[in-house]
Amino acid sequence: MLLLFRFLITCLCFFTFNISGSGFSTTAVDEELKERFTANIDLKLTDEPATSTIQCFDVNEEGVIALGYTPGSSLGVISVYSSDGTFKYGYEFGCSGLFGVKWDKEILNIYFVRSDLLVSVTSSGEITNISEVENTIENNSYYNNFISATNRNVNNMDYEMRNIFLSSYSQLVLKDGNGKEMVLYNAQTSQLVQIGIVIIGAIVFVVVLLIAGFYHKENIESDTAKK
């Protein structure tokens, strides 16, 4: 009986663990799932910073920033910046839903919400581990209150995502201990372009309706006159 108990404890410790620095309790996944998910997301490095509005972010102890974006319906992008806002490198990967980011020293953990999978990746784009995030109250609370939060406090420095016009976030602002603010990332131009496209589209739609209504009225009056 004692041997059976030790065996069960050993199995539990093997299959349930917490990746250091991820904040989630996770379970191991088999190699087949790792290979399939790695192929599906097709994560690769990029050398161009994104210009989209921000979905998520995190900052490590050295002040290195990871900004996450979803510029397309099935595309995820992460840009990594130094503490002064200089672009270093980025990732692109397939993603059909929300995702979050969390640093573990120099390793970046990417949490795919729809799949409940946590992918650990190096600065060179190498995936070092994939695990499953357990469906627990603690994990849900951690995601809602930290991973998807719009602010961070690291080394007594406040980082905050801000929105200017729309519901999406176009800026990442750093505030030091003296209250001095510095904009580290700014996608307002991109956001203004989006707003302009929406406004122009609305104007064109209204004009088309007015023209169609005018010609419809003219046709009715013409038919009435002929009768």
Short mmCIF file of C-alpha atoms in Angstrom, two decimals:
data_model
loop_
_atom_site.label_atom_id
_atom_site.label_comp_id
_atom_site.label_asym_id
_atom_site.label_seq_id
_atom_site.Cartn_x
_atom_site.Cartn_y
_atom_site.Cartn_z
CA MET A 1 0.00 0.00 0.00
CA LEU A 2 2.85 2.36 0.85
CA LEU A 3 4.54 1.62 -2.47
CA LEU A 4 1.30 2.37 -4.33
CA PHE A 5 0.95 5.68 -2.50
CA ARG A 6 4.51 6.68 -3.38
CA PHE A 7 3.88 5.72 -7.00
CA LEU A 8 0.77 7.91 -7.18
CA ILE A 9 2.60 10.85 -5.61
CA THR A 10 5.45 10.44 -8.10
CA CYS A 11 3.02 10.41 -11.03
CA LEU A 12 1.26 13.51 -9.72
CA CYS A 13 4.52 15.39 -9.37
CA PHE A 14 5.50 14.38 -12.90
CA PHE A 15 2.28 15.39 -14.65
CA THR A 16 1.39 18.50 -12.59
CA PHE A 17 3.87 21.31 -12.11
CA ASN A 18 4.32 25.05 -12.27
CA ILE A 19 6.69 26.56 -14.79
CA SER A 20 8.99 28.87 -12.85
CA GLY A 21 7.96 32.46 -13.50
CA SER A 22 4.87 31.66 -15.56
CA GLY A 23 2.43 32.19 -12.69
CA PHE A 24 0.20 29.34 -13.92
CA SER A 25 -0.21 25.83 -12.62
CA THR A 26 0.28 23.59 -15.64
CA THR A 27 0.38 19.97 -16.73
CA ALA A 28 2.71 18.25 -19.14
CA VAL A 29 1.55 17.44 -22.67
CA ASP A 30 2.73 14.60 -24.89
CA GLU A 31 5.27 15.04 -27.66
CA GLU A 32 2.69 14.54 -30.40
CA LEU A 33 0.66 17.53 -29.20
CA LYS A 34 3.84 19.63 -28.85
CA GLU A 35 4.87 18.86 -32.42
CA ARG A 36 1.38 19.47 -33.81
CA PHE A 37 0.92 22.79 -32.00
CA THR A 38 4.43 23.94 -32.93
CA ALA A 39 3.64 23.26 -36.58
CA ASN A 40 0.24 24.99 -36.34
CA ILE A 41 1.50 28.27 -34.88
CA ASP A 42 4.65 28.32 -37.07
CA LEU A 43 6.40 30.79 -34.77
CA LYS A 44 9.23 32.73 -36.38
CA LEU A 45 11.41 35.75 -35.61
CA THR A 46 10.82 39.15 -37.21
CA ASP A 47 13.12 42.13 -37.50
CA GLU A 48 10.39 44.74 -37.97
CA PRO A 49 8.44 46.33 -35.09
CA ALA A 50 4.65 46.16 -35.23
CA THR A 51 2.58 49.33 -35.57
CA SER A 52 -0.73 47.94 -34.32
CA THR A 53 -2.62 48.71 -31.14
CA ILE A 54 -1.59 46.71 -28.06
CA GLN A 55 -3.42 43.64 -26.80
CA CYS A 56 -1.11 42.65 -23.93
CA PHE A 57 2.35 43.30 -22.50
CA ASP A 58 4.86 42.39 -19.82
CA VAL A 59 8.12 43.79 -18.45
CA ASN A 60 10.94 41.78 -16.89
CA GLU A 61 13.30 42.82 -14.09
CA GLU A 62 15.78 44.30 -16.58
CA GLY A 63 13.08 46.53 -18.04
CA VAL A 64 12.79 44.55 -21.30
CA ILE A 65 9.28 44.94 -22.69
CA ALA A 66 7.18 42.48 -24.68
CA LEU A 67 4.18 43.97 -26.50
CA GLY A 68 1.53 41.67 -27.99
CA TYR A 69 -0.73 42.52 -30.94
CA THR A 70 -3.32 40.81 -33.12
CA PRO A 71 -3.15 42.72 -36.44
CA GLY A 72 -5.05 39.97 -38.26
CA SER A 73 -7.84 37.52 -37.48
CA SER A 74 -5.41 34.59 -37.38
CA LEU A 75 -2.09 36.33 -36.70
CA GLY A 76 -0.32 37.07 -33.44
CA VAL A 77 2.68 39.41 -33.21
CA ILE A 78 5.02 40.21 -30.31
CA SER A 79 7.59 43.00 -30.38
CA VAL A 80 10.38 43.10 -27.79
CA TYR A 81 11.85 46.45 -26.75
CA SER A 82 14.71 47.52 -24.50
CA SER A 83 14.03 49.58 -21.38
CA ASP A 84 14.31 52.84 -23.35
CA GLY A 85 11.83 51.72 -26.02
CA THR A 86 14.34 50.59 -28.67
CA PHE A 87 13.10 47.67 -30.77
CA LYS A 88 15.19 44.49 -30.36
CA TYR A 89 13.36 41.64 -32.10
CA GLY A 90 9.90 40.19 -32.56
CA TYR A 91 7.83 37.06 -33.18
CA GLU A 92 5.02 36.20 -35.57
CA PHE A 93 2.79 33.18 -35.15
CA GLY A 94 -0.59 31.78 -36.00
CA CYS A 95 -3.22 32.67 -33.42
CA SER A 96 -7.00 32.61 -33.88
CA GLY A 97 -7.86 34.11 -30.48
CA LEU A 98 -6.51 36.02 -27.53
CA PHE A 99 -3.06 35.47 -26.07
CA GLY A 100 -1.03 36.85 -23.15
CA VAL A 101 2.67 37.21 -22.40
CA LYS A 102 4.75 36.71 -19.25
CA TRP A 103 8.52 36.95 -18.85
CA ASP A 104 10.49 34.33 -16.94
CA LYS A 105 13.87 36.07 -16.86
CA GLU A 106 14.95 35.92 -20.55
CA ILE A 107 12.36 33.31 -21.55
CA LEU A 108 9.03 34.60 -22.81
CA ASN A 109 5.92 32.56 -22.00
CA ILE A 110 3.05 32.99 -24.48
CA TYR A 111 -0.34 31.88 -23.22
CA PHE A 112 -2.77 30.86 -25.98
CA VAL A 113 -6.16 31.39 -24.34
CA ARG A 114 -8.33 29.36 -26.71
CA SER A 115 -5.98 26.35 -26.62
CA ASP A 116 -5.07 26.71 -22.91
CA LEU A 117 -1.45 26.09 -23.88
CA LEU A 118 1.64 27.87 -22.59
CA VAL A 119 4.57 28.16 -24.99
CA SER A 120 8.04 29.08 -23.70
CA VAL A 121 10.31 30.69 -26.29
CA THR A 122 13.86 32.09 -26.31
CA SER A 123 15.09 35.32 -27.89
CA SER A 124 16.30 33.27 -30.87
CA GLY A 125 12.80 31.92 -31.50
CA GLU A 126 13.42 28.44 -30.09
CA ILE A 127 10.44 26.84 -28.34
CA THR A 128 11.80 25.23 -25.17
CA ASN A 129 8.55 23.90 -23.72
CA ILE A 130 4.79 23.61 -24.26
CA SER A 131 2.45 22.81 -21.37
CA GLU A 132 -1.27 22.91 -20.67
CA VAL A 133 -2.69 25.54 -18.32
CA GLU A 134 -5.06 23.89 -15.87
CA ASN A 135 -8.67 25.05 -15.70
CA THR A 136 -8.65 26.29 -12.10
CA ILE A 137 -10.03 29.29 -10.24
CA GLU A 138 -6.48 30.38 -9.41
CA ASN A 139 -5.34 30.27 -13.04
CA ASN A 140 -8.45 32.15 -14.24
CA SER A 141 -7.90 34.78 -11.57
CA TYR A 142 -4.22 35.10 -12.49
CA TYR A 143 -5.07 35.61 -16.16
CA ASN A 144 -7.81 38.17 -15.47
CA ASN A 145 -5.92 40.14 -12.83
CA PHE A 146 -2.37 39.98 -14.15
CA ILE A 147 -1.84 38.58 -17.65
CA SER A 148 -4.63 40.68 -19.20
CA ALA A 149 -4.07 43.69 -16.91
CA THR A 150 -3.31 47.05 -18.53
CA ASN A 151 -0.62 48.05 -16.03
CA ARG A 152 2.54 46.67 -14.42
CA ASN A 153 4.81 47.83 -11.60
CA VAL A 154 8.40 46.69 -12.02
CA ASN A 155 11.27 48.03 -9.89
CA ASN A 156 9.05 50.88 -8.65
CA MET A 157 8.32 51.91 -12.23
CA ASP A 158 4.72 52.02 -13.48
CA TYR A 159 3.95 50.82 -17.00
CA GLU A 160 0.47 51.42 -18.40
CA MET A 161 -1.37 50.75 -21.65
CA ARG A 162 -3.51 53.72 -22.65
CA ASN A 163 -6.20 54.30 -25.25
CA ILE A 164 -6.78 57.67 -26.84
CA PHE A 165 -9.74 57.36 -29.21
CA LEU A 166 -10.98 53.80 -29.52
CA SER A 167 -11.37 50.93 -27.06
CA SER A 168 -8.03 49.46 -28.18
CA TYR A 169 -4.76 50.59 -26.60
CA SER A 170 -2.39 52.66 -28.70
CA GLN A 171 0.25 53.69 -26.14
CA LEU A 172 2.54 52.19 -23.52
CA VAL A 173 3.54 54.84 -20.99
CA LEU A 174 6.25 54.63 -18.33
CA LYS A 175 5.93 56.65 -15.12
CA ASP A 176 8.92 56.85 -12.78
CA GLY A 177 8.92 57.33 -9.01
CA ASN A 178 8.79 61.12 -9.42
CA GLY A 179 5.68 60.99 -11.59
CA LYS A 180 7.56 61.82 -14.79
CA GLU A 181 6.02 60.12 -17.82
CA MET A 182 7.61 58.83 -21.00
CA VAL A 183 5.80 57.28 -23.96
CA LEU A 184 7.63 54.06 -24.85
CA TYR A 185 5.31 52.97 -27.65
CA ASN A 186 2.85 55.00 -29.67
CA ALA A 187 0.50 53.67 -32.36
CA GLN A 188 -1.74 56.76 -32.51
CA THR A 189 -0.93 57.33 -36.18
CA SER A 190 -2.08 53.81 -37.01
CA GLN A 191 -5.16 54.31 -34.87
CA LEU A 192 -5.96 57.64 -36.58
CA VAL A 193 -5.66 55.95 -39.96
CA GLN A 194 -8.15 53.30 -38.82
CA ILE A 195 -10.53 56.00 -37.60
CA GLY A 196 -10.14 57.87 -40.89
CA ILE A 197 -10.95 54.75 -42.89
CA VAL A 198 -14.06 54.13 -40.79
CA ILE A 199 -15.23 57.77 -41.18
CA ILE A 200 -14.60 57.81 -44.94
CA GLY A 201 -16.39 54.48 -45.31
CA ALA A 202 -19.39 55.83 -43.38
CA ILE A 203 -19.49 59.00 -45.52
CA VAL A 204 -19.30 57.00 -48.76
CA PHE A 205 -22.09 54.71 -47.52
CA VAL A 206 -24.35 57.68 -46.68
CA VAL A 207 -23.63 59.38 -50.03
CA VAL A 208 -24.45 56.18 -51.93
CA LEU A 209 -27.73 55.85 -50.02
CA LEU A 210 -28.64 59.47 -50.77
CA ILE A 211 -27.85 59.11 -54.47
CA ALA A 212 -29.79 55.83 -54.69
CA GLY A 213 -32.72 57.44 -52.87
CA PHE A 214 -32.63 60.48 -55.19
CA TYR A 215 -32.68 58.36 -58.37
CA HIS A 216 -35.39 56.14 -56.94
CA LYS A 217 -37.52 59.19 -56.24
CA GLU A 218 -36.85 60.55 -59.75
CA ASN A 219 -37.92 57.27 -61.31
CA ILE A 220 -41.16 57.21 -59.31
CA GLU A 221 -41.98 60.81 -60.29
CA SER A 222 -41.16 60.05 -63.93
CA ASP A 223 -43.43 57.00 -63.97
CA THR A 224 -46.23 59.01 -62.31
CA ALA A 225 -45.91 61.77 -64.90
CA LYS A 226 -46.15 59.30 -67.77
CA LYS A 227 -49.36 57.87 -66.37
#
